[in-house]
Short mmCIF file of C-alpha atoms in Angstrom, two decimals:
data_model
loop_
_atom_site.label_atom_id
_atom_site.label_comp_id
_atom_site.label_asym_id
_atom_site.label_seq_id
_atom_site.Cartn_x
_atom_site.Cartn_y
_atom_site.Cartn_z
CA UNK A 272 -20.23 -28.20 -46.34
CA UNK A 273 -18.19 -25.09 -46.61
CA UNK A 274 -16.02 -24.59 -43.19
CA UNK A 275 -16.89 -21.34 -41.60
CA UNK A 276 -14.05 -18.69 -41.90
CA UNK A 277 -13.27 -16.61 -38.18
CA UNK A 278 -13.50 -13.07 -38.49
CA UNK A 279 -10.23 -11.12 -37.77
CA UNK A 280 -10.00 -7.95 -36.27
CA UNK A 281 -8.78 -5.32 -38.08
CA UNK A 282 -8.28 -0.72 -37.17
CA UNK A 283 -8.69 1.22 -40.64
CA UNK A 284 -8.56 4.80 -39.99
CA UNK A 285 -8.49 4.34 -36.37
CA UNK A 286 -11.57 2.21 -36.16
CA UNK A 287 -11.13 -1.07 -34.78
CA UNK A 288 -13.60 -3.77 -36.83
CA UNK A 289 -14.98 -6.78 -35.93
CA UNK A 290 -13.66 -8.60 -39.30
CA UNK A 291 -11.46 -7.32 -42.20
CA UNK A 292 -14.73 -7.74 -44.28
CA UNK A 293 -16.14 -4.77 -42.61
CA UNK A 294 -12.96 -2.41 -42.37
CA UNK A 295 -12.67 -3.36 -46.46
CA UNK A 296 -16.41 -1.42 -46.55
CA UNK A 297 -15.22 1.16 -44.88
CA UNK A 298 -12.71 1.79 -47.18
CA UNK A 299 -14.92 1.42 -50.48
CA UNK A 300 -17.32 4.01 -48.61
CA UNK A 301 -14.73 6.22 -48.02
CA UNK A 302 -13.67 6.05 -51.86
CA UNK A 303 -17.09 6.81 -52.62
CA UNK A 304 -16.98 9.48 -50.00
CA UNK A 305 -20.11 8.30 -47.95
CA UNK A 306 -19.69 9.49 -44.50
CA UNK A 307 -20.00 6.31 -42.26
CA UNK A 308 -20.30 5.32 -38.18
CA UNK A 309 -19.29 1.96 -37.36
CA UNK A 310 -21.47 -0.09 -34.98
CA UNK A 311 -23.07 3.50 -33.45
CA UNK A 312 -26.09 1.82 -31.27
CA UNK A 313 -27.86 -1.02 -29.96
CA UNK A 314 -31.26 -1.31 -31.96
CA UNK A 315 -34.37 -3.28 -31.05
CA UNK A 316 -36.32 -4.96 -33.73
CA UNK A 317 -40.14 -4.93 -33.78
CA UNK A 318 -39.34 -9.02 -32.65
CA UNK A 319 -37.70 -7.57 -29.06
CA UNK A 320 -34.38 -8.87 -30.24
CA UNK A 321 -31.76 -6.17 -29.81
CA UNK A 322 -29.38 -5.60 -32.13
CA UNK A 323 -26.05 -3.88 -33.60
CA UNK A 324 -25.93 -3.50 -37.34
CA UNK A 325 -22.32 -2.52 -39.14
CA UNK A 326 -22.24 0.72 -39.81
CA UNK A 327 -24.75 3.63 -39.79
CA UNK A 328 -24.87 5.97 -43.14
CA UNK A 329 -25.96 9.40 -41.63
CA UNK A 330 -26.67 11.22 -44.99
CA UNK A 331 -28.10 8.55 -46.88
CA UNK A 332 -29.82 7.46 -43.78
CA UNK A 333 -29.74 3.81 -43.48
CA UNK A 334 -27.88 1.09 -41.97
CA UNK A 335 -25.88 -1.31 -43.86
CA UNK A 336 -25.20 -4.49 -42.44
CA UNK A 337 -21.93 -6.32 -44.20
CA UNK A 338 -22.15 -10.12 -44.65
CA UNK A 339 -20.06 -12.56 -46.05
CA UNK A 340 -21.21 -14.48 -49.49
CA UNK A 341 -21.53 -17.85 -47.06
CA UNK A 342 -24.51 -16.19 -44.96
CA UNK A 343 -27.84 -17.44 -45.86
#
């Protein structure tokens, strides 16, 4: 079983990230010149859970939520 690997807080363009994992996507969406918001707004699923994704893509408008390649 693969040991889980703790996140660790990193500030890219003076943003301070949960995980280096999502600061990384922050700089590939920059290179690609998306515009991005990082963890905007609480959210609450059709379930009743509430929820805050990654990052919020205002003119594509979606949400992208980053995982690592150990998440089911």
């Amino acid at each position: 079983m693969t040991e889980p690997i703790d996140a660790v807080p990193t500030t890219y363009a003076g943003t301070r990230f949960r995980s280096r994992l999502e600061a990384d996507w922050a700089v590939t969406l920059d290179g690609l010149s998306i515009l991005w918001e990082y963890e905007p707004e609480l959210i609450t699923l059709p379930s009743g859970t509430q929820y805050v994704p990654d990052f919020w893509l205002p003119e594509v408008g979606t949400w992208l939520e980053v995982k690592g390649p150990n998440t089911p």
